[in-house]
């Protein structure tokens, strides 16, 4: 019974639970006299409605038999009794049980037809004024429009949440607009996958050479490649990709391409003899950053660094510390310039130097803010400096526009109140986030960027820190001296060996860096499980979930994230013991599981110690507190922020007992276990190894092949990304390569 797809019809008796964001509902359905509990992403239905459902029965350990609906077709009630129940349920503001009875007494089974097509006849009902009649008519119009687009899209397997987004963006004319151009579903704010819009377009007989299709295909290829870190693509690579993917001619491509340029749906930037093509958000971000960097450079006072020698000497005496020459230069540069980059590897004194900079600015009465790209990175810099730090997203405060799209509350017209902005872990910051931060700073605000330029670039698009450094437009101080205390750490000394192209010392047995040679994948996995579950907790008191982090280069394969997570979950949080669980596309999530958010979600609400906010971001790590199959929700704790996930949003989470090196950026863990045996060669290179090693705070254990470790050190391939920011930063300011380029001060 549970595996068979069934058809069911009935009338909604009671709505038990409703999630207005995604349409997930729990309700009682009267199906031929039998009351059935129905769960699923049904949409915005109300009591009295008639539903046609397809789905399967399932058994919940607490709530018994439930019908899980995966298709829903709704019919408004047709008889007077159910129409009255429908209106009395509160579906229309201003109509309660009493007024619902009066309306149905007058119009009977034609009530809904009258309300939709002849709303002024509601004035025949005692108690309905012209103003109330107009208000009800508007409500009815919106309800019918939303139901119409939901019903229409459900025929193509497009879920209710997309229909809600369509209606929020396009209003009552949404269906007509989608029928004319189904590729509107792929746009910002709706974000349906291109291939799913293709199916709808095919059924609507949209031509394969339609300008709508080609334009959407161009945007899709550009957007798809942002996931590879590219902010743009060379035209000579974009054109063949689009033509092959859409199966259209070069002639048709260029016709639509030129049209999209004219309408500013895409932008072109000329670098040398090559044209690079951008989506608007990334083009505006890189041009704005370039303009703002030049403005900051021009605002610098260019004081002599020697003017600050006395202040630095006094700071040394106050803290009984001796700054080395590059640290002194970094402090003086930060005080004398409007913008500076400070970079350096572990143990080179970045935190000590930053503390001095912040202290001296505060002594001058300056308001200093500290930001980092992730919650873990912000907590780490707070712990190290003693100064409060926040994530960039939290500083900027996310809010939503009329169409439900996220934007930052702080911008040019509502800037942050600070005189100095310090940004830590700059290697993790992508161009869109940095643009948002720069727009929120007043022109007189000084900017200090801190990061390790030898780490991997950001998960998001761009190669921001590298481009800023290589432009030579901004003062850069690289701290190089490893301090004596740091030299005692094998993690730090081996990290510096790696980045300088030297092999790490794998022979140490009494420090904080250990190597175990294992040449078979199953041997590596077995040792990872032993160390995580038994040996490290017993020997050092480490929590397998809180303190130990497995970091691995690949996602796929025996030693990839997915397979290791399944093995670790079985070892650390097995089924049973009364733990509730729910299946997603890749994983079975269980109460107590360690999980990671895999994409930015600006609108999800969190609660912490009486405070409420919104936004959980890519890379945030949490723990599943509870799973409620009756309400279709899971509660996750992210460092004290409690978040409720409807089941259909669990696709945004992954198990996090093991994570990729890229996802580990900006975080430090008490103990890191790093399996290195081989796989996809492009993932095994020097910077990736260096980044993984520097994630360990007190202990690093490498398991695998010594040869693979040495191959990674020898492979100094840098991550190359298509971006024009460096060229924009260094080009002659008189040279306007793109006619549409906007100046910051225009």
XYZ file of N, CA, C and O in Angstrom, residues 218-219 222 230-239 253 257 260-261 265-270 274-280 282-283 722 724:
136
model
N 21.394 32.021 -22.708
C 22.619 32.798 -22.457
C 22.763 33.070 -20.956
O 23.826 32.866 -20.364
N 21.664 33.521 -20.345
C 21.703 33.813 -18.901
C 21.975 32.548 -18.098
O 22.718 32.578 -17.107
N 25.704 31.616 -18.290
C 26.476 32.550 -17.459
C 26.260 32.271 -15.974
O 27.220 32.241 -15.192
N 33.347 31.922 -11.780
C 33.518 32.927 -12.834
C 32.491 34.045 -12.667
O 31.302 33.792 -12.504
N 32.949 35.294 -12.758
C 32.002 36.412 -12.778
C 31.575 36.739 -14.205
O 30.602 37.461 -14.414
N 32.298 36.220 -15.178
C 32.005 36.495 -16.583
C 32.556 35.340 -17.416
O 33.257 34.472 -16.888
N 32.240 35.344 -18.698
C 32.796 34.360 -19.628
C 33.274 35.075 -20.880
O 32.624 36.034 -21.337
N 34.390 34.635 -21.478
C 34.795 35.203 -22.764
C 33.715 34.891 -23.813
O 33.161 33.785 -23.837
N 33.433 35.859 -24.647
C 32.426 35.664 -25.687
C 32.775 34.478 -26.576
O 31.893 33.720 -26.999
N 34.072 34.282 -26.844
C 34.467 33.180 -27.727
C 34.272 31.809 -27.086
O 34.368 30.782 -27.747
N 34.000 31.773 -25.780
C 33.643 30.509 -25.124
C 32.139 30.423 -24.879
O 31.554 29.341 -24.926
N 31.521 31.565 -24.593
C 30.084 31.587 -24.338
C 29.294 31.174 -25.580
O 28.375 30.351 -25.497
N 29.645 31.746 -26.722
C 28.857 31.512 -27.949
C 28.771 30.027 -28.319
O 27.665 29.496 -28.494
N 22.307 33.190 -32.383
C 22.926 33.584 -31.118
C 23.291 35.052 -31.136
O 22.956 35.809 -30.201
N 22.051 38.006 -28.818
C 23.124 38.540 -27.973
C 23.168 40.070 -28.069
O 23.225 40.764 -27.047
N 20.188 41.556 -26.303
C 20.335 41.515 -24.852
C 21.314 42.583 -24.357
O 21.120 43.168 -23.289
N 22.364 42.860 -25.145
C 23.277 43.950 -24.795
C 22.562 45.287 -24.817
O 22.726 46.108 -23.903
N 20.420 43.464 -20.419
C 20.206 42.219 -19.690
C 21.531 41.487 -19.485
O 21.636 40.604 -18.627
N 22.526 41.826 -20.306
C 23.900 41.370 -20.138
C 24.811 42.551 -20.455
O 24.381 43.536 -21.074
N 26.075 42.455 -20.041
C 27.053 43.519 -20.301
C 28.307 42.906 -20.906
O 28.640 41.748 -20.654
N 28.984 43.718 -21.677
C 30.214 43.282 -22.325
C 31.360 44.182 -21.875
O 31.212 45.407 -21.797
N 32.490 43.559 -21.558
C 33.680 44.312 -21.171
C 34.831 43.836 -22.051
O 35.063 42.630 -22.189
N 35.557 44.776 -22.643
C 36.643 44.434 -23.553
C 37.963 44.490 -22.799
O 38.316 45.516 -22.206
N 39.817 40.569 -26.353
C 38.744 39.635 -26.021
C 37.577 40.368 -25.380
O 37.768 41.277 -24.568
N 36.365 39.941 -25.729
C 35.168 40.465 -25.075
C 34.739 39.488 -23.984
O 34.695 38.277 -24.209
N 34.395 40.034 -22.818
C 33.920 39.217 -21.699
C 32.476 39.611 -21.399
O 32.136 40.798 -21.375
N 31.644 38.605 -21.156
C 30.205 38.817 -21.019
C 29.790 38.572 -19.566
O 30.158 37.559 -18.957
N 29.011 39.516 -19.036
C 28.574 39.496 -17.640
C 27.060 39.481 -17.530
O 26.361 40.111 -18.331
N 26.556 38.837 -16.485
C 25.219 39.131 -15.999
C 25.286 40.470 -15.258
O 26.333 40.833 -14.713
N 24.169 41.225 -15.226
C 24.231 42.590 -14.664
C 24.785 42.673 -13.249
O 25.588 43.557 -12.950
N 26.953 40.939 -11.589
C 28.401 40.769 -11.468
C 29.161 41.894 -12.179
O 30.227 42.314 -11.720
N 28.596 42.378 -13.271
C 29.218 43.512 -13.958
C 29.204 44.748 -13.061
O 30.224 45.426 -12.885
N 37.584 33.352 -14.539
C 37.293 34.460 -15.444
C 36.712 35.613 -14.638
O 35.664 35.502 -14.007
N 37.244 40.244 -14.639
C 37.946 41.393 -15.229
C 38.306 42.442 -14.190
O 38.734 43.545 -14.547
